[in-house]
Coordinates of N, CA and C in Angstrom, one line a residue:
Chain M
X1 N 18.0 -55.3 -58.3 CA 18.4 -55.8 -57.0 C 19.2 -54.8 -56.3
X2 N 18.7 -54.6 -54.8 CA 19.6 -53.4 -54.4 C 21.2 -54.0 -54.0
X3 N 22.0 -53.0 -53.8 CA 23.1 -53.3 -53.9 C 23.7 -52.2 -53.0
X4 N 24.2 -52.3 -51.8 CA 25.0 -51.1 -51.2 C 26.5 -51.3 -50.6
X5 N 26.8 -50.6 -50.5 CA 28.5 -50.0 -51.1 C 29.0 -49.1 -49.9
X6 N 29.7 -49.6 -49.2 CA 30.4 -48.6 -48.1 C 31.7 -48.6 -48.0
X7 N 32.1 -47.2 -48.4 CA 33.5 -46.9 -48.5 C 33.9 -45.6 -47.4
X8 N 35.4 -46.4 -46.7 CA 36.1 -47.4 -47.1 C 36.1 -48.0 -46.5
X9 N 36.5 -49.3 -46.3 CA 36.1 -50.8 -45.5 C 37.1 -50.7 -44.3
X10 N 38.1 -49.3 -43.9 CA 38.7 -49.6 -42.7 C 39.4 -47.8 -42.8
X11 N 39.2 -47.5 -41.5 CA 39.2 -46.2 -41.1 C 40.1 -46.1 -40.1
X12 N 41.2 -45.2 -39.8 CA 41.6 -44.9 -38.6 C 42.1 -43.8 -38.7
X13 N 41.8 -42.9 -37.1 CA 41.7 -41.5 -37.0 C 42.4 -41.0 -35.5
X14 N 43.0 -39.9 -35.3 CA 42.8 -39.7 -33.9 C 42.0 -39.3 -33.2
X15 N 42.1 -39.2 -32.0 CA 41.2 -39.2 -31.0 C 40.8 -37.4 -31.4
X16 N 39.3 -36.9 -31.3 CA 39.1 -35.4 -31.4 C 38.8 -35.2 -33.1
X17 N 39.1 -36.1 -33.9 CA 38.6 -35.9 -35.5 C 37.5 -35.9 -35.5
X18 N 36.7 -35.1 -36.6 CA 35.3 -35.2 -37.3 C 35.4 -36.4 -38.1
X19 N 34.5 -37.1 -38.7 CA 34.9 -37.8 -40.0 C 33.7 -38.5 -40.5
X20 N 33.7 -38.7 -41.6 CA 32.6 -39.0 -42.6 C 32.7 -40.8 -43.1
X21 N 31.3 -41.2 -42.9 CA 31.7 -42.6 -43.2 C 30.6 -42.7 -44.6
X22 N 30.7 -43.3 -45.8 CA 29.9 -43.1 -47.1 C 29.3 -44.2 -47.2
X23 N 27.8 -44.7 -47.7 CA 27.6 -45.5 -48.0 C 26.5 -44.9 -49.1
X24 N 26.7 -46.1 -50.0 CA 25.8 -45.4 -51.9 C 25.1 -46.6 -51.8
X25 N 24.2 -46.3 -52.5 CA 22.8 -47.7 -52.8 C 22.2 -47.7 -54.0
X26 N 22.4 -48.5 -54.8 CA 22.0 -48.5 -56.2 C 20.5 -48.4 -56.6
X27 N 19.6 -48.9 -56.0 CA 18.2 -48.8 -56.2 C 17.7 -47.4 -55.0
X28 N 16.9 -46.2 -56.1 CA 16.5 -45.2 -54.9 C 15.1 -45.7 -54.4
X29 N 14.4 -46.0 -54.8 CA 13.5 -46.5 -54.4 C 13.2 -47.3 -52.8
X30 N 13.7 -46.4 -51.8 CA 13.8 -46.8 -50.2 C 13.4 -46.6 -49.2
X31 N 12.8 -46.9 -48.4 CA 11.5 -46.9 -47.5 C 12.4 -45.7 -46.4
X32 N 13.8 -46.1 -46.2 CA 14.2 -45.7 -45.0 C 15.8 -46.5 -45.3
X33 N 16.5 -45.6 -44.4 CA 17.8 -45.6 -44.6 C 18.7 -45.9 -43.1
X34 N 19.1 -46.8 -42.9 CA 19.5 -47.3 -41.4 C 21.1 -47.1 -41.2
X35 N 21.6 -46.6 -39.7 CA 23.1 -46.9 -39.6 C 23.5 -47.9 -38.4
X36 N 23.8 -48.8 -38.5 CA 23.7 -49.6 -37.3 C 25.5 -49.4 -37.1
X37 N 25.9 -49.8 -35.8 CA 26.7 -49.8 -34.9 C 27.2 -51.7 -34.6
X38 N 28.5 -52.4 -34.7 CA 28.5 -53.2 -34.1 C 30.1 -53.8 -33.5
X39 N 30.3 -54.1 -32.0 CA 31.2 -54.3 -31.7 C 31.7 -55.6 -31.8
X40 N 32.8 -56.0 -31.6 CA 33.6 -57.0 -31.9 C 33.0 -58.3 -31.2
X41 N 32.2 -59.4 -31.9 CA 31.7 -60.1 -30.6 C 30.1 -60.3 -30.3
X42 N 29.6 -58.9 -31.1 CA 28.5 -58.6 -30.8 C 27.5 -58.6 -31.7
X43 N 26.3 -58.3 -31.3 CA 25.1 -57.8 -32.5 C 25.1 -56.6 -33.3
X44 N 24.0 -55.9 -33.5 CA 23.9 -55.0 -34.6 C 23.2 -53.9 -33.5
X45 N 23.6 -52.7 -33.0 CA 23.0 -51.6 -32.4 C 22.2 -50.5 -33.4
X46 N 21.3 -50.4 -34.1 CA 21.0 -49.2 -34.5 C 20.7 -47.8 -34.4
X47 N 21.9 -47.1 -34.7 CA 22.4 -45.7 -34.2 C 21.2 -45.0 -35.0
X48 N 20.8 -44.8 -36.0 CA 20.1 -43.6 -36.7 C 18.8 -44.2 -37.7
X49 N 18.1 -43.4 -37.9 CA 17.0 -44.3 -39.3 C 16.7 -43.2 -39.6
X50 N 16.6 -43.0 -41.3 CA 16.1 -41.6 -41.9 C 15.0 -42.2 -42.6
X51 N 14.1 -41.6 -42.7 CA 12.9 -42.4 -43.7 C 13.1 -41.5 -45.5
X52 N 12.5 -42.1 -45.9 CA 13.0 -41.6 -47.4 C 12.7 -40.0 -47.8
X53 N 12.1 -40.1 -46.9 CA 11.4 -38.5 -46.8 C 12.1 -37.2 -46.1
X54 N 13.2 -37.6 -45.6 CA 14.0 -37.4 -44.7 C 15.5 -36.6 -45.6
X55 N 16.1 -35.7 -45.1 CA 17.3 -35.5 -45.4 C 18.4 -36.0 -44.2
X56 N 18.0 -35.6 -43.2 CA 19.0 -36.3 -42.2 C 18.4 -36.3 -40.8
X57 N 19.4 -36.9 -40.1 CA 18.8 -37.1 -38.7 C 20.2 -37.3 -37.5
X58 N 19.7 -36.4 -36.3 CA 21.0 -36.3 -35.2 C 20.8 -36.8 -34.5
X59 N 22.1 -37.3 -34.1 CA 22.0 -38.1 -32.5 C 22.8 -37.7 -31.5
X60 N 23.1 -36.9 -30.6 CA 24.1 -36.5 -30.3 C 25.4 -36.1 -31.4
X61 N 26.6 -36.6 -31.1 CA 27.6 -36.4 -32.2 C 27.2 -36.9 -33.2
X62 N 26.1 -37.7 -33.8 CA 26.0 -38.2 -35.1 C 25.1 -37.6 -35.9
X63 N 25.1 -37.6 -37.1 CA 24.3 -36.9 -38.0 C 24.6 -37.7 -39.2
X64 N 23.3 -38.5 -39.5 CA 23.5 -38.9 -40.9 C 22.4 -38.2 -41.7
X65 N 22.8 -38.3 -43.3 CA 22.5 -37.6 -44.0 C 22.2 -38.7 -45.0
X66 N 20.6 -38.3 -46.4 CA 20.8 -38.9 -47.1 C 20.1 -37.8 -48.3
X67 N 20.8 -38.9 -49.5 CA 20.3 -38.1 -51.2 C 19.6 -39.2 -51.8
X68 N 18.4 -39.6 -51.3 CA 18.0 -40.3 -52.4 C 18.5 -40.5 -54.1
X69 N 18.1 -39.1 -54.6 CA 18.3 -38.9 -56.1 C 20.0 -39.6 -56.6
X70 N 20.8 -39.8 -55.7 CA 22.2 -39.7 -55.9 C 22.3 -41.1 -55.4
X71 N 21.5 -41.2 -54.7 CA 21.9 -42.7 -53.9 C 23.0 -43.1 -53.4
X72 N 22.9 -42.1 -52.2 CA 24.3 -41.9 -51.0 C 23.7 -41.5 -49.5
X73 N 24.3 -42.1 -48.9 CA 24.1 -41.5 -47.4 C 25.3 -41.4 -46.4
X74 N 25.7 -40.6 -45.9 CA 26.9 -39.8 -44.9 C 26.6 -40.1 -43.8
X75 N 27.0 -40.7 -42.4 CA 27.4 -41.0 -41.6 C 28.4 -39.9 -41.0
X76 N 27.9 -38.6 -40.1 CA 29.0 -37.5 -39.7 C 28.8 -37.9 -37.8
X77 N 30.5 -38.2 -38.0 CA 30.6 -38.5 -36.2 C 31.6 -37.2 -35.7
X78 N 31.2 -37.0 -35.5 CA 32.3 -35.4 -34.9 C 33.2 -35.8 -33.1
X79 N 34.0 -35.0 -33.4 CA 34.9 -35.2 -32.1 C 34.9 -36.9 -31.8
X80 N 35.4 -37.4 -32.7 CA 35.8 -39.3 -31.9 C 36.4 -39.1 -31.1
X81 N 35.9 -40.1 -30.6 CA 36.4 -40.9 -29.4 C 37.0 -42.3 -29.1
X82 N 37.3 -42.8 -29.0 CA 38.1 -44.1 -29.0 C 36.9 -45.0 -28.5
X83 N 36.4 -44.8 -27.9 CA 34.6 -45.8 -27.3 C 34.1 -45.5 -28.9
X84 N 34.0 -45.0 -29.7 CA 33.5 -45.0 -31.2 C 34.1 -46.0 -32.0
X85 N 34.8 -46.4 -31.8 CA 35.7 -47.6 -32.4 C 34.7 -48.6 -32.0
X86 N 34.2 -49.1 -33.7 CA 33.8 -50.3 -34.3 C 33.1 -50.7 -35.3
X87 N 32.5 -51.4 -36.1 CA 32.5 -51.4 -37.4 C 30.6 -50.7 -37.3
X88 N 30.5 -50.0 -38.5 CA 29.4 -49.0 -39.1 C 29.0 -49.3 -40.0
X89 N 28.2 -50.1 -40.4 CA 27.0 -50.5 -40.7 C 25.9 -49.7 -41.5
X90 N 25.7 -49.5 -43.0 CA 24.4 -49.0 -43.3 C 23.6 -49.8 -44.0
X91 N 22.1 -49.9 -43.7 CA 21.1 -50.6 -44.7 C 20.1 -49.8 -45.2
X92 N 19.6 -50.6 -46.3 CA 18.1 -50.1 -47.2 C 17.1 -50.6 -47.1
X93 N 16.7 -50.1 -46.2 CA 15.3 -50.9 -46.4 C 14.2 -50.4 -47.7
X94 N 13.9 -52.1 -48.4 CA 13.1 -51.9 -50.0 C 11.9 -52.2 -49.6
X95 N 10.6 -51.6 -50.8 CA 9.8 -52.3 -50.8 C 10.1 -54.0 -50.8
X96 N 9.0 -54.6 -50.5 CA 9.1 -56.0 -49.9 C 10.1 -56.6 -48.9
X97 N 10.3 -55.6 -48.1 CA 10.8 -55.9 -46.6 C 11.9 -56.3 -46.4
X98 N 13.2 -56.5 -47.3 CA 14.3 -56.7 -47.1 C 15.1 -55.4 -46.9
X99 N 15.9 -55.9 -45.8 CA 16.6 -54.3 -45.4 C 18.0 -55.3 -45.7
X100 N 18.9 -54.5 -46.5 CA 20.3 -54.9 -47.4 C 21.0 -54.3 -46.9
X101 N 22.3 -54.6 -46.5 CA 23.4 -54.4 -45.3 C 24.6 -54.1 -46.5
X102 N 25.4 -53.1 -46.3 CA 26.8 -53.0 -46.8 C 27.9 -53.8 -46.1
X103 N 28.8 -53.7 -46.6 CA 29.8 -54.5 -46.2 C 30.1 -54.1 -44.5
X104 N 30.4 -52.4 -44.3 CA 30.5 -52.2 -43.1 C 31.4 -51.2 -43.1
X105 N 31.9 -50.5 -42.7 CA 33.6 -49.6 -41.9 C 33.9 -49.6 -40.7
X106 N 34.9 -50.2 -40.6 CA 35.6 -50.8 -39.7 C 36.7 -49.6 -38.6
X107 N 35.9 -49.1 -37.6 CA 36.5 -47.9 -37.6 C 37.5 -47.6 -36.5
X108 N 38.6 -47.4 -36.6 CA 39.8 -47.2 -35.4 C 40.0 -45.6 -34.7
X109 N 39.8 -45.3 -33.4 CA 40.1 -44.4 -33.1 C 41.3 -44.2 -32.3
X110 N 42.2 -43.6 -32.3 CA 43.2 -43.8 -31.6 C 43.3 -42.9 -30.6
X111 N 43.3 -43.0 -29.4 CA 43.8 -42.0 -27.9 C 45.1 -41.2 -28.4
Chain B
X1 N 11.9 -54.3 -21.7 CA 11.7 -56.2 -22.8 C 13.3 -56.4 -22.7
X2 N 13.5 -57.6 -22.9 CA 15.1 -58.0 -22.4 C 15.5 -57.9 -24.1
X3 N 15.1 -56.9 -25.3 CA 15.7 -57.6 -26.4 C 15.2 -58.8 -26.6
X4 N 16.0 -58.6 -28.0 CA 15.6 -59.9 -29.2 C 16.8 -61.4 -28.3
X5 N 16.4 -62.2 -27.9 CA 17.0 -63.6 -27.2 C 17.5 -64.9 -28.4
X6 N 18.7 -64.7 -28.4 CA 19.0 -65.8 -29.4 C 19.4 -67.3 -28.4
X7 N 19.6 -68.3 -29.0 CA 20.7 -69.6 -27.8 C 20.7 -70.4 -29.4
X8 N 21.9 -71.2 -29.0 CA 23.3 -71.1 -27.8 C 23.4 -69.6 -28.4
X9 N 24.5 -69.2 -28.0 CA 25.5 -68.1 -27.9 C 26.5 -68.6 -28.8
X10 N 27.0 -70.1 -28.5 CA 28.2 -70.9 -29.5 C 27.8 -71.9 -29.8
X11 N 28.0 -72.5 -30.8 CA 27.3 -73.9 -31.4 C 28.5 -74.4 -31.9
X12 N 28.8 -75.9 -31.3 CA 30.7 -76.5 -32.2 C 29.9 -77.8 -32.9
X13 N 29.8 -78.1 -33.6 CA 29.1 -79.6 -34.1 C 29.8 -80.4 -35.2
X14 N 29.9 -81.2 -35.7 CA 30.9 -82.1 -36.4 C 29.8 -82.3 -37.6
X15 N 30.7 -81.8 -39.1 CA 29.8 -82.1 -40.3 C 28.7 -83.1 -40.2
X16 N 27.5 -82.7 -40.6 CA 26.4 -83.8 -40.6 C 25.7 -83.7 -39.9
X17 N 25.7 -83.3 -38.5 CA 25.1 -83.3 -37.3 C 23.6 -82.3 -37.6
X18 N 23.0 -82.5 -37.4 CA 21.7 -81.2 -37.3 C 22.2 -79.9 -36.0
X19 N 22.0 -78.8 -36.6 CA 22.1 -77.3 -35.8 C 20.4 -77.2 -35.8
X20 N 20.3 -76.3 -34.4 CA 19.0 -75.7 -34.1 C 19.0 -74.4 -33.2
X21 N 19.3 -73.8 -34.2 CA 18.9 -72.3 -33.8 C 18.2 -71.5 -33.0
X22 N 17.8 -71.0 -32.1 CA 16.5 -70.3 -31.8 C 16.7 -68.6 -31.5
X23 N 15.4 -68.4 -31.4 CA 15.2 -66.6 -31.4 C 14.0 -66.7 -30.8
X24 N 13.7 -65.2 -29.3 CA 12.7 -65.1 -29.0 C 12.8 -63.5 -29.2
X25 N 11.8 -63.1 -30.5 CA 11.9 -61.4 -30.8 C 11.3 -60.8 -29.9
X26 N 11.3 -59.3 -29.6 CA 10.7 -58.6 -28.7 C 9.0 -58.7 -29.0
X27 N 8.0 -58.8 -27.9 CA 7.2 -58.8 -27.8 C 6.8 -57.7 -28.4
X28 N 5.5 -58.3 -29.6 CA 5.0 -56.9 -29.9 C 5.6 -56.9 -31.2
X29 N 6.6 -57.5 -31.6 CA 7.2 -57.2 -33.1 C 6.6 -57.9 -34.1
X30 N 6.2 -57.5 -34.7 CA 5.1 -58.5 -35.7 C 6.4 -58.7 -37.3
X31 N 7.6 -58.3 -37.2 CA 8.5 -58.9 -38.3 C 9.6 -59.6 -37.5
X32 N 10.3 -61.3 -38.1 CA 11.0 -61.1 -38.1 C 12.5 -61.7 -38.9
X33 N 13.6 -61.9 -38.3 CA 14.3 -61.5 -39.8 C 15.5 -62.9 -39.1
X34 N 15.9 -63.3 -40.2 CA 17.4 -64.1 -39.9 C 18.2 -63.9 -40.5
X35 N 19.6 -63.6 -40.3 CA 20.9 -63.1 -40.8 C 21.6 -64.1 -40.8
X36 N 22.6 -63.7 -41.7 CA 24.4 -64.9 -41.6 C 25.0 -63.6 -41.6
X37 N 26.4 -63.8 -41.2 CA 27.4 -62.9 -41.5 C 28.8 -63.7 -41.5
X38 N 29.4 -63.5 -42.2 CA 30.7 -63.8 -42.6 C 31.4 -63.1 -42.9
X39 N 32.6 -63.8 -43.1 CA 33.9 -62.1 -43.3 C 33.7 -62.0 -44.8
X40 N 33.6 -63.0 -45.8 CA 33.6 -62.7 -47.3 C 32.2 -62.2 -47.6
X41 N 31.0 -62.2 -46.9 CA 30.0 -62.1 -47.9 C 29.3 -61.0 -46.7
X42 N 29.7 -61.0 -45.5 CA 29.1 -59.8 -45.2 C 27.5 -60.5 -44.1
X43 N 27.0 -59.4 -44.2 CA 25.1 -59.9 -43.8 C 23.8 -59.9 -44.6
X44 N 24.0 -61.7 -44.6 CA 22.8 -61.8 -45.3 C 21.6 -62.2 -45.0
X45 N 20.4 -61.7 -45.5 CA 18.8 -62.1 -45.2 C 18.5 -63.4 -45.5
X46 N 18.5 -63.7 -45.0 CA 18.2 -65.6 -45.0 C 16.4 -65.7 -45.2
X47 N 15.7 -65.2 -44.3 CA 14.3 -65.5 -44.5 C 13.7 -64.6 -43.4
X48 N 12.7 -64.1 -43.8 CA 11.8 -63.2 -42.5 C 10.7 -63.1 -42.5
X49 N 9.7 -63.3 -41.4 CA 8.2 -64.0 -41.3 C 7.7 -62.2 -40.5
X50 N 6.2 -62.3 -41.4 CA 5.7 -61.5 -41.2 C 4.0 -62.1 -40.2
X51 N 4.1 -61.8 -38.8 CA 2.8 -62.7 -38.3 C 3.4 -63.9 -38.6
X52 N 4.4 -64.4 -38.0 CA 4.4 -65.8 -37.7 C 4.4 -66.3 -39.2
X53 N 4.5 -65.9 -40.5 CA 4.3 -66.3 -41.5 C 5.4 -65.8 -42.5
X54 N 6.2 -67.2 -43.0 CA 7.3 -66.9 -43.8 C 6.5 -65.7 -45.1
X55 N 7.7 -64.9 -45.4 CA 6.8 -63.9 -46.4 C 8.6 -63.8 -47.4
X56 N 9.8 -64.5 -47.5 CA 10.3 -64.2 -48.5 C 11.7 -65.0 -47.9
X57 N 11.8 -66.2 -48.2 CA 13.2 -67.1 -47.8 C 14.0 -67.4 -49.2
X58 N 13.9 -66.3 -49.9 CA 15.1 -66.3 -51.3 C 16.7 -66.5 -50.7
X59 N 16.6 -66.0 -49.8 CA 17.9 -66.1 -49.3 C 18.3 -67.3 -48.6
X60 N 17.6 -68.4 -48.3 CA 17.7 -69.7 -47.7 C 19.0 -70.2 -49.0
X61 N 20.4 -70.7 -48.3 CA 21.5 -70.9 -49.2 C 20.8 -72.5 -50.1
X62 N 20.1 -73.1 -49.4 CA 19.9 -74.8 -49.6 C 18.6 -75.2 -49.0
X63 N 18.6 -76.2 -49.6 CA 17.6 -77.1 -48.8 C 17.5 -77.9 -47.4
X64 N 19.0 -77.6 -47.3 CA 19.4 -78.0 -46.1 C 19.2 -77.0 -44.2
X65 N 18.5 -75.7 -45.1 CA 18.3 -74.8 -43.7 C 16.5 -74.6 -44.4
X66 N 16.0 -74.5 -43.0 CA 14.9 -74.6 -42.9 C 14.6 -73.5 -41.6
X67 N 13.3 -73.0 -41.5 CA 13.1 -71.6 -40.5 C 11.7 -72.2 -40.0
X68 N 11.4 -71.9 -39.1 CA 9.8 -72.4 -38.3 C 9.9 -70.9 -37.9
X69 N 8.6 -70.6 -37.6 CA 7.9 -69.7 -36.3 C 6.4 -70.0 -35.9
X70 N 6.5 -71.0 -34.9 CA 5.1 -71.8 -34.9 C 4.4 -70.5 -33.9
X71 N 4.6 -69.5 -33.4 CA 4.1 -68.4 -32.4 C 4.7 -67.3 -32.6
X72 N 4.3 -66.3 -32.1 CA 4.6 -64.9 -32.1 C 5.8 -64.8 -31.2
X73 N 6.4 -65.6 -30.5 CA 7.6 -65.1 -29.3 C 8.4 -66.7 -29.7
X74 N 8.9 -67.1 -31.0 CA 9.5 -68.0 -31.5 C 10.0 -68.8 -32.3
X75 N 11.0 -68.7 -32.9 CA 11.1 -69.4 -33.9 C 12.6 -70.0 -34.2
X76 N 12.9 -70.8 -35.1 CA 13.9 -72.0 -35.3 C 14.6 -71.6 -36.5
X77 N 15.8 -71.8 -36.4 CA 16.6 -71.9 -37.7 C 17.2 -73.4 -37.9
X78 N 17.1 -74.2 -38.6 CA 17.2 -75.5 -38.7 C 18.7 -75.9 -39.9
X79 N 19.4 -76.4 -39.7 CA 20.6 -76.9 -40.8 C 21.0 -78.5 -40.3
X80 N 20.3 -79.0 -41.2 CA 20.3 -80.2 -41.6 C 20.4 -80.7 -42.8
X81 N 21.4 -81.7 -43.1 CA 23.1 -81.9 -42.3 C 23.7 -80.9 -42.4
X82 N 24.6 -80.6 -41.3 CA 25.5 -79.2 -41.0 C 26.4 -79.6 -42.3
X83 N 27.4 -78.7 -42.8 CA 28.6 -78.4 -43.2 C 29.7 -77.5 -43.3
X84 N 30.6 -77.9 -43.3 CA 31.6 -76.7 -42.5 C 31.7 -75.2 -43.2
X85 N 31.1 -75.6 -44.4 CA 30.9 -74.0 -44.8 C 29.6 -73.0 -44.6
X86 N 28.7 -73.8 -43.7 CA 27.9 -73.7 -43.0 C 28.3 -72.3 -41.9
X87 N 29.5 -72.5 -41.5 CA 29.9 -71.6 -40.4 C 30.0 -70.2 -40.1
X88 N 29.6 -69.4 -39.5 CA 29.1 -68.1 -39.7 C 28.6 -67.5 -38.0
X89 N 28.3 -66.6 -37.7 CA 27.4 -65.7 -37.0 C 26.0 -65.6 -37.7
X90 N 25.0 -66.0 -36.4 CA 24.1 -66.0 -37.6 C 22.9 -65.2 -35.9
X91 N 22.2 -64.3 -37.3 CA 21.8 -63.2 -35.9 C 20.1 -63.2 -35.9
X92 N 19.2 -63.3 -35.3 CA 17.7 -62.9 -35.7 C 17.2 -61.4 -34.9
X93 N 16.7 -60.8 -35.7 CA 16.5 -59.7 -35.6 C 14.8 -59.3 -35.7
X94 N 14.3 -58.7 -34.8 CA 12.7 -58.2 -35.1 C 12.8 -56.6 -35.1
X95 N 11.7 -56.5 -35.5 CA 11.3 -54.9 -35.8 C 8.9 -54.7 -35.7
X96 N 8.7 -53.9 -35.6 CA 7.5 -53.3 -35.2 C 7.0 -53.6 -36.9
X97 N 7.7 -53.2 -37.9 CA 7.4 -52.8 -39.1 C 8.1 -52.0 -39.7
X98 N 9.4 -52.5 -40.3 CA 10.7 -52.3 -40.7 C 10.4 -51.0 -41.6
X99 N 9.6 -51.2 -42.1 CA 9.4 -49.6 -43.5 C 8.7 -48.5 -43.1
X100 N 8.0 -48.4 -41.8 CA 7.2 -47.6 -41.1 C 7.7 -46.5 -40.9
X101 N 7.6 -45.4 -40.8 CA 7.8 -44.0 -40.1 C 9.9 -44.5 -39.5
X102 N 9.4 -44.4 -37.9 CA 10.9 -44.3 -37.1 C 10.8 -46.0 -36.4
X103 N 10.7 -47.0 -37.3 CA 10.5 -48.3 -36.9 C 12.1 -48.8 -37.2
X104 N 12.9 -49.2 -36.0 CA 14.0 -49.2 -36.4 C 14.4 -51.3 -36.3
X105 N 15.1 -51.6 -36.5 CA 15.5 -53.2 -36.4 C 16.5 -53.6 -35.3
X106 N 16.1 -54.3 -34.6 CA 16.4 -54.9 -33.2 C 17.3 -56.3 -33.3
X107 N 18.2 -56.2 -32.9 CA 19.3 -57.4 -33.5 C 19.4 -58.2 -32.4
X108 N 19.6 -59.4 -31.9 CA 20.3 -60.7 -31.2 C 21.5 -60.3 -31.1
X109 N 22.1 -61.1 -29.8 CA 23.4 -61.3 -30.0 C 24.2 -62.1 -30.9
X110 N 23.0 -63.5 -31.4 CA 24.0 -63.9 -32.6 C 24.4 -65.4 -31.7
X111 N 24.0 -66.6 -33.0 CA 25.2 -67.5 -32.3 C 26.2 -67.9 -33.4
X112 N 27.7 -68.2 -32.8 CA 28.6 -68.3 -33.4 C 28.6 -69.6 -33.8
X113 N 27.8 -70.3 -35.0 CA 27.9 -71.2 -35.1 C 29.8 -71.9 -36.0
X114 N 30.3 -73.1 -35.6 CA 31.5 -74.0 -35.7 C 30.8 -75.1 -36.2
X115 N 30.9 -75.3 -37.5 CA 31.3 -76.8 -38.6 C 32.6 -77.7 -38.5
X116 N 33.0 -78.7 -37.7 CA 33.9 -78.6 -38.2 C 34.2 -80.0 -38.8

């Protein structure tokens, strides 16, 4: 049963930091590796998707990264911004179509 | 496409009462998915129809929530009788083909469902 793990559950930084958000997944066996975005109030935005084939993928300031073999993927947001403040989201999508959500990081940027 | 369309937006209903959910996914999305979220357990996969066709509701908590998708641009989340621990954000989400290449998942805004 997959199982994913995002540490740490509450983040705060100032304004202008790099910083790394971690999430590990116990089964490697994964179609694709998702980072969704979601504000206070709101739905689920999906920032990034790596497919398993993939080492990482940019988005502007974002760059996630993943290791299958290790069963981890990095979330790199560079230069925060206080509009970056809100909770970060990663999933696994498994064979048989369930994509499995971590708890989240909850993320504060400060001006 | 205006996005994935959930209603209500807030649901308040008194233990017992039947809740009815709805979701209209983006056209064209042949999966889709229902969520809970809560502050203790996070977001969970409730059930997700592939073609209008339930394909995996392990995650349905009871017998008491039940899912329709009688068409491609529609479907129901059902809790009958409500209970207050019923209460949650509950989100439906479509996708093209979630495991595909750069097929990413498309979220609702969610209604805030209130048990009380």
């Amino acid at each position: 049963k997959q199982e994913v793990t995002q540490i740490p559950a509450a983040l705060s930084v100032p304004e202008g930091e790099n910083l790394v958000l971690n999430c590990s997944f116990t089964d490697s066996a994964i179609y694709n590796l998702q980072w969704f975005r979601q504000d206070p109030g709101k739905g689920l935005t999906s920032l990034l998707l790596i497919q398993s084939s993939q080492r990482e993928q940019t988005s502007g300031r974002l760059n996630a990264s993943l290791d299958k073999s290790s069963g981890r993927s990095t979330l790199y947001i560079a230069a925060s911004q206080p509009g970056d403040s809100a909770t970060y989201l990663c999933a696994a999508y498994n064979q048989g179509g369930k994509l499995i959500f971590g708890q989240g990081t909850e993320l504060s940027v400060k001006p | 496409d205006a996005g994935v369309i959930q209603s209500p937006r807030h649901e308040v209903t008194e233990m017992g009462q039947e809740v009815t959910l709805r979701c209209k996914p983006i056209s064209g999305h042949d999966y889709l998915f229902w969520y809970r979220q809560t502050m203790m357990r996070g977001l969970e996969l409730l059930i997700y129809f592939n073609n209008n066709v339930p394909i995996d509701d392990s995650g349905m908590p009871e017998d008491r929530f039940s899912a329709k998708m009688p068409n491609a641009s529609f479907s129901t989340l059902k809790i009958q009788p409500s209970e207050p621990r019923d209460s949650a954000v509950y989100f439906c989400a479509s996708s093209p083909y979630p495991g595909q290449t750069n097929e990413k998942l498309f979220f609702g805004s969610g209604t805030q469902l209130s048990v009380l």
